[in-house]
Amino acid sequence: MSSEHTESDGETPTNVASDGSLRDLSFTEPSAGRSQNVESTDPTVRPGVPDGITLETPDYSIRSEMNDIETPDEKTWFMELDEAVIQDGRCIQCGTCVASCPSDSIGIGEDGLPELVKMCTGCSLCWDFCPRGGLRYERQWKLTGGENNVSGAGDPITEFSATVTEDWRSNAQDGGVVTSILVHLLEAGEIDGALIATESDDDPWKAQSTLATSKAELIENAGSFYNQTMALGNLDLDPDAIDGKSPDEWSLALVGTPCEIEGIRALQDFGWEYQSHEAGVRAIEYTIALMCTKNFNYQRLIGDQLEAKRGIDLSAVEKLDVLHGKLMVYGEHGEMILEEDIEEFHDAALKGCDECADFTGYCADLTVGSVGSSEEYSSVIVRTEQGMEAFELTAPDLEFHDLEDRSAIGRLQGWDKKQAFESLERPFDPDAPRFIDYTDHAEQYGTAINPHESDH
């Protein structure tokens, strides 16, 4: 091969001699007066589309025009969860989809609902773990319980009516048992903290998830809220949240609604990594379910029904309670501000709650609620050995006796199940596979297949 440099038809580089050797580098002087004038503009503002110009952003369907690859039916995207559950108004705001995402592609929008914050990879996990989507929650009861019925979802080990004897109970809900159990677990070193609900700094009576790591924080936040916190969507905890311990050493308790407990149990059953939520998912060692027939949309209940429609000054409200089929609102001095049938607030309830048959939290270590016990007492159902140990740790500071009215819990559980059977569009089958294929769900609920390819 000849080493002689041969010029091509293209332009000869200015820094290359005819023999192919490099000349000394020289740079072209920049043109004067032709660059964009940035001195009179704000350098922090990105240039946008000029006035009068309209750009047509292509829809997601352009993806199918760029290649001939069809999306396999078994690959489920967040857009399909969005279509079937969130946009259909069936989201129960448990946050399981956020925690399950291995690419942190799902976040929480300003409306408190899950939303896509970056590209979806189509891994299907958000669909699989959604209790109103792919998770057949009644199958999760059996899988959690196992054959010995002491791992959750089995027959109760024992049941009590209990109340706290300490002075701080006055601000707690019913008997204050949940807070007392958490305090005793914390002081015994069994847990490093507890994921509980606290009131938002910005919106009165709006719940938000928080990690309490001291007795004072637990007592300060005693009481109940009646809107979801997306608790499982907030497991991406600060790695320095627990002093002196790395995340893989954490031990936490979770207080939540039955659907949230179903979600965390399902997540923990698999060895997959859940990105920034991984440590939080694995750290949950104690679960306490709050008896629940339905939860509410914050704006529709607090803003529309209580504040706007009934003229209640939210700053004067000290406590909310749902008991004996009534919604009760108490003032700063314990006076009753409102007592009204809960059915009057049906329009504020989350639609997806109608499909739930899990009033008593079958997957939890402990279930606590007011049904079945007299005023100022809590009903406590112990379902697991872990739950029994937590109750025994707390018992010396409780006043308790056998559960007063098991039939009251049974009746409400029966009502809840009947409601679910009437609302579910799919079969209720505790022996079927844990996960429901999106194609099966779409057929039963009439939702679209691959909505992202139809410009969702």
XYZ file of C-alpha atoms in Angstrom:
456
model
C 0.000 0.000 0.000
C 1.455 3.362 -1.000
C 2.179 5.827 1.772
C 1.792 8.719 -0.638
C -1.020 11.018 0.370
C -3.810 11.186 -2.191
C -6.287 14.024 -2.161
C -9.922 13.065 -2.381
C -12.784 14.940 -3.911
C -13.616 16.229 -0.476
C -12.210 19.397 1.024
C -8.626 19.016 2.246
C -8.329 19.559 6.020
C -6.498 22.836 6.611
C -4.168 21.310 9.186
C -3.028 18.381 6.939
C -0.123 18.790 4.461
C -0.198 17.189 1.010
C 1.995 14.349 2.249
C -0.476 13.571 5.023
C 1.548 15.085 7.875
C -0.091 17.398 10.386
C 0.693 21.086 10.233
C 0.632 23.347 13.261
C -2.933 23.863 14.426
C -4.614 27.166 13.723
C -8.046 28.322 14.772
C -10.547 30.395 12.883
C -11.280 33.722 14.489
C -14.906 33.962 15.622
C -17.149 36.238 13.622
C -17.828 39.567 15.265
C -21.358 40.781 15.910
C -23.034 37.609 14.678
C -23.445 35.636 17.925
C -26.647 35.664 19.961
C -26.823 38.615 22.309
C -27.211 37.121 25.795
C -26.207 40.168 27.799
C -29.744 41.559 27.940
C -31.483 38.239 28.659
C -31.854 36.115 31.779
C -29.251 33.335 31.401
C -31.262 31.043 33.720
C -34.272 30.981 31.378
C -34.126 28.332 28.664
C -35.153 29.508 25.196
C -38.550 28.191 24.186
C -40.667 27.974 21.074
C -40.902 31.402 19.400
C -44.209 33.211 19.622
C -46.615 32.246 16.875
C -44.959 28.869 16.241
C -46.866 25.686 17.093
C -45.015 22.377 17.312
C -46.945 19.133 17.032
C -45.388 16.684 19.467
C -45.858 13.129 18.181
C -48.011 10.815 20.261
C -46.705 7.602 21.770
C -48.046 5.711 18.774
C -45.114 6.990 16.700
C -43.150 4.222 18.398
C -45.007 1.617 16.354
C -44.318 3.575 13.146
C -40.573 3.513 13.800
C -40.294 -0.262 13.823
C -42.316 -3.359 13.070
C -42.062 -4.811 16.583
C -45.395 -5.455 18.271
C -45.635 -5.225 22.057
C -46.240 -8.708 23.481
C -49.472 -8.957 25.451
C -47.692 -10.272 28.551
C -45.582 -7.101 28.802
C -47.530 -4.646 30.936
C -46.743 -0.942 31.103
C -47.577 1.733 33.637
C -49.823 3.269 31.009
C -52.029 0.188 31.247
C -52.209 0.454 35.028
C -53.060 4.107 34.533
C -55.826 3.235 32.075
C -57.374 0.397 34.084
C -57.051 1.714 37.640
C -56.012 5.349 38.032
C -57.937 6.954 35.168
C -60.902 4.687 35.949
C -61.059 6.155 39.476
C -60.273 2.827 41.155
C -56.907 3.772 42.691
C -56.889 3.303 46.486
C -53.686 5.340 46.944
C -51.728 2.627 48.744
C -48.489 3.435 46.884
C -47.573 -0.180 46.126
C -46.959 0.598 42.456
C -44.466 3.331 43.384
C -42.543 1.026 45.726
C -42.475 -1.837 43.232
C -40.903 0.069 40.330
C -37.273 -1.076 39.841
C -36.409 2.014 37.787
C -38.023 4.687 40.009
C -40.193 5.641 37.040
C -43.345 6.197 39.108
C -43.843 9.131 41.437
C -46.705 10.811 43.283
C -48.483 13.701 41.581
C -49.895 16.831 43.182
C -53.296 15.130 43.207
C -51.909 12.343 45.422
C -52.130 9.764 42.632
C -49.316 7.752 41.019
C -47.875 9.237 37.847
C -45.088 8.411 35.424
C -42.049 10.642 36.048
C -39.653 9.050 33.571
C -39.600 6.333 30.929
C -41.478 3.127 31.713
C -39.535 -0.056 30.968
C -42.589 -2.297 30.822
C -41.388 -4.595 33.614
C -45.023 -5.231 34.687
C -44.323 -5.022 38.436
C -46.532 -1.983 39.070
C -49.436 -3.876 37.522
C -48.684 -7.140 39.307
C -48.610 -5.624 42.786
C -51.589 -3.266 42.496
C -54.408 -4.551 44.778
C -56.946 -3.181 42.281
C -54.996 -4.387 39.271
C -52.863 -7.479 38.995
C -52.695 -8.548 42.645
C -55.455 -11.021 43.492
C -55.541 -9.837 47.091
C -57.655 -12.740 48.378
C -54.943 -15.147 47.202
C -52.386 -13.040 49.073
C -54.299 -13.750 52.300
C -53.708 -17.470 51.932
C -50.115 -17.163 50.757
C -49.283 -14.899 53.700
C -50.992 -17.177 56.199
C -49.371 -20.419 55.151
C -50.418 -23.766 56.556
C -49.787 -23.004 60.232
C -52.093 -19.933 60.311
C -49.701 -17.926 62.460
C -47.927 -15.976 59.751
C -50.885 -13.733 58.990
C -54.164 -14.289 57.170
C -55.066 -17.200 59.387
C -57.527 -17.626 62.216
C -56.848 -15.100 64.999
C -54.662 -16.351 67.830
C -56.596 -14.244 70.295
C -58.748 -11.100 70.493
C -59.065 -8.375 73.112
C -60.808 -5.143 73.981
C -58.070 -2.876 75.328
C -57.348 0.676 76.375
C -54.267 2.612 77.450
C -54.082 3.715 81.070
C -51.512 6.475 80.517
C -52.494 10.162 80.485
C -51.534 10.814 76.851
C -54.437 8.619 75.626
C -56.863 11.587 75.624
C -55.636 12.648 72.165
C -55.532 9.123 70.754
C -58.153 7.286 68.725
C -60.401 5.002 70.804
C -58.147 3.120 73.225
C -54.791 4.413 71.970
C -53.544 0.830 71.613
C -51.695 1.286 68.308
C -49.543 4.100 69.681
C -48.850 2.186 72.888
C -47.707 -0.918 70.987
C -45.363 1.164 68.834
C -43.922 2.949 71.876
C -43.229 -0.344 73.637
C -41.628 -1.884 70.541
C -39.432 1.189 70.166
C -38.370 1.329 73.810
C -37.628 -2.411 73.823
C -35.350 -2.001 70.819
C -37.531 -4.222 68.631
C -37.983 -1.446 66.074
C -36.020 1.661 65.132
C -39.078 3.578 64.014
C -42.614 3.360 62.692
C -44.229 4.544 59.493
C -47.373 6.347 60.580
C -49.658 9.139 59.415
C -49.152 12.736 60.440
C -50.991 15.913 59.518
C -49.726 17.888 56.556
C -48.115 21.242 57.353
C -50.040 22.857 54.499
C -53.509 21.265 54.520
C -55.533 20.736 57.728
C -56.579 17.127 58.326
C -54.684 15.880 55.307
C -52.631 12.828 56.192
C -49.093 12.288 55.019
C -46.671 9.471 55.728
C -43.879 10.040 58.224
C -41.220 7.994 59.982
C -41.483 8.437 63.755
C -38.354 7.454 65.676
C -39.169 8.629 69.205
C -41.892 8.159 71.808
C -42.709 11.865 71.633
C -43.275 11.711 67.873
C -45.519 8.673 68.208
C -47.678 10.242 70.911
C -47.840 13.580 69.109
C -49.289 11.827 66.051
C -51.783 9.589 67.860
C -55.187 9.612 66.187
C -56.721 8.766 62.827
C -57.096 10.427 59.458
C -59.554 9.348 56.813
C -57.523 9.748 53.654
C -54.654 7.666 52.352
C -51.002 8.686 52.636
C -49.547 6.641 49.743
C -47.550 5.031 52.555
C -45.788 2.453 50.391
C -44.865 5.188 47.934
C -42.813 6.833 50.689
C -40.474 3.961 51.528
C -37.571 5.719 49.798
C -36.355 6.854 53.187
C -33.300 8.993 53.867
C -30.342 6.592 54.363
C -29.466 8.630 57.474
C -33.004 8.466 58.902
C -31.954 6.137 61.743
C -29.011 7.412 63.757
C -26.125 4.975 63.920
C -27.634 2.361 61.621
C -27.307 1.662 57.931
C -30.521 0.965 55.986
C -29.863 -2.772 55.786
C -29.940 -2.877 59.612
C -33.265 -1.083 60.047
C -36.292 -2.650 61.712
C -39.554 -0.766 61.193
C -43.251 -1.075 61.939
C -45.929 -0.091 59.439
C -49.387 1.102 60.421
C -51.742 1.094 57.477
C -54.991 0.100 55.886
C -55.523 -3.565 54.929
C -54.673 -2.878 51.261
C -51.330 -1.356 52.268
C -50.513 -4.426 54.356
C -51.457 -6.698 51.427
C -49.091 -4.679 49.244
C -46.066 -4.797 51.553
C -46.526 -8.530 52.169
C -46.571 -9.205 48.420
C -43.497 -7.037 47.803
C -41.559 -8.798 50.549
C -42.322 -12.227 49.093
C -39.919 -11.621 46.207
C -36.163 -11.079 46.046
C -36.376 -8.403 43.372
C -34.731 -5.051 43.997
C -37.072 -2.090 44.323
C -34.546 0.659 43.597
C -34.720 3.507 46.149
C -37.534 1.757 48.076
C -35.595 -1.465 48.595
C -34.338 -0.757 52.137
C -37.747 0.450 53.287
C -39.562 -2.592 51.873
C -37.151 -5.028 53.562
C -37.106 -3.141 56.874
C -40.830 -3.621 57.658
C -40.965 -6.299 60.355
C -44.195 -5.457 62.193
C -47.494 -4.639 60.515
C -50.601 -3.198 62.164
C -53.775 -2.952 60.090
C -56.520 -0.479 60.903
C -60.047 -1.837 60.446
C -61.337 -0.214 57.283
C -64.451 -0.397 55.129
C -63.526 2.589 52.972
C -61.246 5.573 52.741
C -61.826 9.019 51.317
C -60.470 11.490 48.837
C -59.081 14.355 50.913
C -60.450 17.226 48.841
C -63.891 15.712 48.424
C -64.284 14.890 52.129
C -62.466 17.659 53.970
C -62.583 20.485 51.459
C -65.926 19.942 49.735
C -68.125 18.096 52.249
C -66.947 19.436 55.619
C -65.542 22.878 54.903
C -67.519 24.106 51.863
C -70.853 22.315 52.173
C -71.209 22.212 55.979
C -69.220 25.330 56.855
C -66.936 23.653 59.398
C -63.884 25.657 60.466
C -61.102 23.089 60.063
C -58.799 24.985 62.425
C -61.279 24.295 65.244
C -61.426 20.519 64.620
C -59.574 18.399 67.183
C -60.640 14.900 66.152
C -62.413 12.940 63.406
C -63.983 9.541 64.000
C -66.092 7.006 62.125
C -68.090 4.874 64.532
C -71.430 3.045 64.461
C -72.003 4.145 60.872
C -71.520 7.831 61.743
C -68.899 10.405 60.840
C -68.205 12.482 63.922
C -66.270 15.732 64.155
C -65.098 17.021 67.550
C -63.958 20.497 68.554
C -60.987 21.636 70.605
C -62.726 20.994 73.928
C -64.200 17.621 72.987
C -67.573 19.029 71.949
C -69.428 17.376 69.070
C -69.412 19.635 65.993
C -70.973 17.165 63.584
C -72.524 13.699 63.730
C -73.917 12.404 60.460
C -74.513 9.071 58.720
C -71.407 8.000 56.853
C -73.555 7.252 53.804
C -74.041 10.998 53.379
C -70.353 11.163 52.429
C -70.434 8.314 49.918
C -69.449 10.568 47.005
C -66.217 11.442 48.812
C -65.161 7.783 49.224
C -62.544 6.151 47.029
C -64.324 4.099 44.383
C -61.747 1.297 44.594
C -62.618 0.679 48.253
C -65.917 -0.853 47.144
C -63.981 -3.817 45.711
C -62.205 -4.655 48.977
C -63.332 -7.568 51.140
C -60.552 -7.130 53.711
C -62.157 -5.152 56.535
C -59.958 -6.694 59.241
C -56.557 -6.798 57.550
C -55.962 -10.511 57.068
C -52.278 -10.076 56.189
C -51.284 -8.077 59.282
C -49.607 -9.153 62.515
C -52.181 -7.159 64.472
C -55.508 -5.572 63.586
C -56.883 -2.677 65.620
C -60.182 -0.795 65.367
C -63.193 0.454 67.286
C -65.825 -2.048 66.094
C -66.611 -4.696 68.705
C -65.552 -2.711 71.768
C -67.183 -0.091 73.978
C -66.294 3.595 73.893
C -62.658 4.441 74.669
C -61.602 0.836 74.018
C -59.959 -0.634 70.938
C -60.629 -4.058 69.501
C -57.368 -5.941 68.968
C -57.032 -9.049 66.791
C -53.716 -10.872 67.132
C -52.997 -12.880 63.974
C -49.331 -13.885 64.195
C -46.714 -14.909 66.724
C -44.933 -11.639 65.910
C -48.128 -9.800 66.784
C -48.523 -11.775 69.989
C -45.044 -10.815 71.129
C -45.812 -7.141 70.457
C -49.067 -7.318 72.423
C -47.455 -9.124 75.375
C -44.774 -6.443 75.473
C -47.485 -3.783 75.744
C -49.981 -5.613 77.993
C -48.578 -4.408 81.372
C -49.576 -0.832 80.452
C -53.009 -1.764 79.084
C -56.349 -2.424 80.645
C -57.811 -5.280 78.600
C -60.272 -8.170 78.597
C -61.786 -10.610 76.094
C -63.196 -8.986 72.972
C -66.610 -7.657 73.888
C -68.566 -8.221 70.655
C -67.114 -10.583 68.052
C -70.408 -10.631 66.181
C -70.195 -6.893 65.474
C -66.883 -7.417 63.673
C -68.295 -10.457 61.884
C -71.341 -8.560 60.662
C -69.276 -5.702 59.277
C -66.815 -8.124 57.709
C -69.770 -9.875 56.053
C -71.189 -6.591 54.797
C -67.800 -5.574 53.437
C -67.413 -8.868 51.599
C -70.914 -8.612 50.105
C -70.132 -5.099 48.903
C -66.920 -6.352 47.284
C -68.683 -9.206 45.513
C -71.180 -6.756 44.038
C -68.449 -4.358 42.894
C -65.775 -6.734 41.592
C -65.947 -7.348 37.863
C -63.571 -10.310 38.138
C -64.110 -13.608 39.981
C -63.193 -13.707 43.682
C -60.979 -16.787 43.965
C -58.536 -17.327 46.872
C -57.134 -20.435 45.151
C -56.339 -18.826 41.784
C -52.832 -17.548 40.874
C -51.653 -14.519 42.819
C -51.297 -12.288 39.737
C -53.993 -11.456 37.198
C -52.904 -10.942 33.591
C -53.755 -7.532 32.201
C -55.460 -9.163 29.223
C -57.785 -11.084 31.558
C -58.514 -7.955 33.580
C -59.138 -5.910 30.438
C -61.627 -8.473 29.199
C -63.527 -8.458 32.505
C -63.423 -4.676 33.073
C -63.645 -3.552 29.448
C -60.381 -1.607 29.404
C -57.999 -1.151 26.473
C -55.123 -3.450 25.561
C -51.832 -1.572 24.992
C -53.403 1.890 25.493
C -49.962 3.494 25.028
C -50.112 2.444 21.378
C -53.463 4.189 21.030
C -52.107 7.585 22.134
C -53.046 7.141 25.828
